[in-house]
Amino acid sequence: MIYTVLLIIIAVIAYGIGSMSSVVIASNYVFHVNLRRLGTGSSALSNFRRIYGAKGFVKLLLVELVRDILPILIGGLLMGIKGQAAVGRAFAGFCLVMGRLYPVFYDLKGSHAIICMLVVMAFVNFSGALAVLLFVVLGIWLTKYVSLGAVAGAAVMCIASLLLVDDPLVMKLALFAGLAVLVRHI
């Protein structure tokens, strides 16, 4: 019973935090401009960089990292009560990715979830996260399309999850997170 309650708490926290767009919040409440009416009209981090420059981009990137790390740590702490910290982190990561891809606050129209995907993989398997990062950067650099970088990273995340993660439940959660990003972009 407590196991189920902990998973529900983790799901609500991680999905809720994943559903909040710090890009939209920063542009509306810090810069007092609706980002979706400027540049390409999207609420993606790349549009934020175009509008507010490298300095604003780096600051927001740090906020994004902290925002993605927090629910994963909470998931690990809560499930650590039952001796399943790795499962808690992976489950929180999956819910976080789903919140990023299908945010309840923005009509289920989310972002690329690249940063989130990297953070999740870093907590599941750090060497796998480095491989995902390499393919994301190469995909974006070679094609100039962020979505292609996300697809390349998600594909590598699926492969790395299958090859590098020992715990079967953690492996499935990381695999499903990568598949969710793939499906969303295809």
XYZ file of C-alpha atoms in Angstrom:
186
model
C 0.000 0.000 0.000
C 2.720 2.484 0.947
C 4.604 1.584 -2.249
C 1.609 2.674 -4.355
C 1.113 5.863 -2.359
C 4.784 6.777 -2.787
C 4.580 6.181 -6.549
C 1.467 8.368 -6.812
C 3.176 11.172 -4.869
C 6.256 10.904 -7.101
C 4.112 10.889 -10.256
C 2.176 14.013 -9.212
C 5.316 15.927 -8.211
C 7.410 14.925 -11.246
C 4.651 15.339 -13.828
C 3.571 18.650 -12.277
C 7.092 20.067 -12.306
C 7.643 18.724 -15.814
C 4.443 20.402 -16.988
C 5.587 23.854 -15.870
C 7.537 25.626 -18.606
C 10.277 27.713 -17.040
C 10.838 29.278 -20.476
C 7.287 30.656 -20.576
C 7.356 31.616 -16.899
C 10.677 33.474 -17.284
C 9.600 35.317 -20.418
C 6.224 36.334 -18.942
C 7.147 37.189 -15.349
C 10.822 38.173 -15.529
C 11.049 39.810 -18.961
C 7.318 40.738 -19.137
C 7.009 39.583 -22.749
C 5.063 36.609 -24.126
C 7.740 34.509 -25.804
C 5.185 32.825 -28.042
C 4.577 36.155 -29.789
C 8.265 36.694 -30.615
C 10.814 34.936 -32.828
C 9.525 31.639 -34.150
C 6.499 31.759 -31.871
C 7.466 28.637 -29.966
C 8.153 28.306 -26.267
C 11.312 26.276 -26.884
C 14.626 27.070 -25.240
C 16.148 27.773 -28.682
C 13.596 30.552 -29.305
C 14.402 31.945 -25.862
C 18.091 32.061 -26.859
C 17.253 33.927 -30.072
C 15.240 36.557 -28.233
C 17.186 37.045 -24.978
C 20.736 36.122 -26.038
C 23.391 33.796 -24.667
C 23.433 35.256 -21.148
C 19.693 34.732 -20.649
C 19.986 31.287 -22.262
C 22.698 30.104 -19.853
C 20.762 31.343 -16.821
C 17.596 29.624 -17.970
C 19.517 26.440 -18.822
C 20.716 26.292 -15.216
C 17.138 26.781 -13.995
C 16.012 23.973 -16.327
C 18.696 21.630 -14.966
C 17.739 22.311 -11.350
C 14.051 21.957 -12.206
C 14.698 18.550 -13.787
C 17.038 17.304 -11.058
C 14.736 18.196 -8.159
C 11.855 15.734 -8.805
C 14.314 12.946 -9.611
C 16.038 13.468 -6.264
C 12.652 13.568 -4.515
C 11.671 10.314 -6.226
C 14.898 8.688 -5.088
C 14.424 9.889 -1.511
C 10.798 8.758 -1.285
C 11.401 5.327 -2.778
C 14.592 5.038 -0.747
C 12.238 4.511 2.198
C 11.382 1.137 0.646
C 14.968 0.448 -0.505
C 14.159 1.240 -4.147
C 15.880 4.615 -4.677
C 16.973 3.782 -8.253
C 13.407 2.837 -9.189
C 12.119 6.053 -7.610
C 14.584 8.166 -9.606
C 13.760 6.353 -12.856
C 10.005 6.587 -12.276
C 10.256 10.287 -11.434
C 12.339 10.744 -14.583
C 9.733 9.011 -16.718
C 6.933 11.152 -15.245
C 9.079 14.256 -15.718
C 9.607 13.427 -19.403
C 5.877 12.876 -19.843
C 5.210 16.237 -18.198
C 7.680 17.895 -20.561
C 6.222 16.247 -23.652
C 2.542 16.508 -22.688
C 2.179 19.377 -20.170
C -1.253 19.688 -18.619
C -0.847 23.479 -18.276
C -0.214 24.055 -22.007
C -2.885 21.944 -23.748
C -0.577 18.887 -23.899
C 1.776 20.735 -26.310
C 5.241 20.321 -24.886
C 8.886 20.797 -25.645
C 11.637 18.601 -27.056
C 12.525 17.276 -23.566
C 16.223 17.076 -24.461
C 17.538 18.461 -21.176
C 15.096 16.340 -19.222
C 16.095 13.237 -21.175
C 19.780 13.894 -20.439
C 19.160 14.434 -16.725
C 17.096 11.246 -16.467
C 19.782 9.211 -18.217
C 22.489 10.766 -16.015
C 20.692 9.447 -12.934
C 20.102 6.038 -14.529
C 23.524 5.522 -16.150
C 26.090 8.310 -16.489
C 28.019 6.792 -19.408
C 24.721 6.353 -21.244
C 23.979 10.036 -20.604
C 27.299 10.991 -22.199
C 26.393 8.959 -25.288
C 22.952 10.606 -25.436
C 24.552 14.053 -25.093
C 27.027 13.289 -27.875
C 24.293 12.235 -30.291
C 22.034 15.164 -29.372
C 24.847 17.638 -29.998
C 25.922 15.916 -33.214
C 22.343 15.714 -34.456
C 21.735 19.407 -33.844
C 25.145 20.512 -35.116
C 25.091 18.466 -38.322
C 21.476 19.097 -39.300
C 20.663 22.423 -37.541
C 17.362 20.860 -36.394
C 16.734 20.517 -32.667
C 14.091 17.836 -33.282
C 16.606 15.651 -35.121
C 18.995 16.000 -32.204
C 16.190 14.981 -29.853
C 15.342 11.954 -31.993
C 19.007 10.896 -32.194
C 19.402 11.292 -28.429
C 16.185 9.410 -27.709
C 17.248 6.531 -29.955
C 20.603 6.331 -28.169
C 18.814 6.531 -24.808
C 16.718 3.496 -25.754
C 19.788 1.535 -26.861
C 21.843 2.609 -23.818
C 18.994 1.649 -21.502
C 18.873 -1.833 -22.978
C 22.646 -2.322 -22.953
C 23.864 -0.528 -19.829
C 21.146 -0.679 -17.152
C 21.128 -3.771 -14.941
C 17.899 -3.340 -12.976
C 15.021 -4.523 -15.224
C 12.452 -2.037 -13.881
C 14.836 0.928 -14.123
C 15.795 -0.202 -17.637
C 12.139 -0.316 -18.721
C 11.378 3.112 -17.267
C 14.391 4.678 -19.026
C 13.496 2.847 -22.238
C 9.886 4.097 -22.088
C 11.091 7.653 -21.462
C 13.297 7.448 -24.565
C 10.479 5.885 -26.593
C 8.089 8.639 -25.493
C 10.490 11.278 -26.846
C 10.885 9.306 -30.085
C 7.128 8.909 -30.563
C 6.471 12.584 -29.803
C 8.970 13.739 -32.436
C 8.038 11.242 -35.120
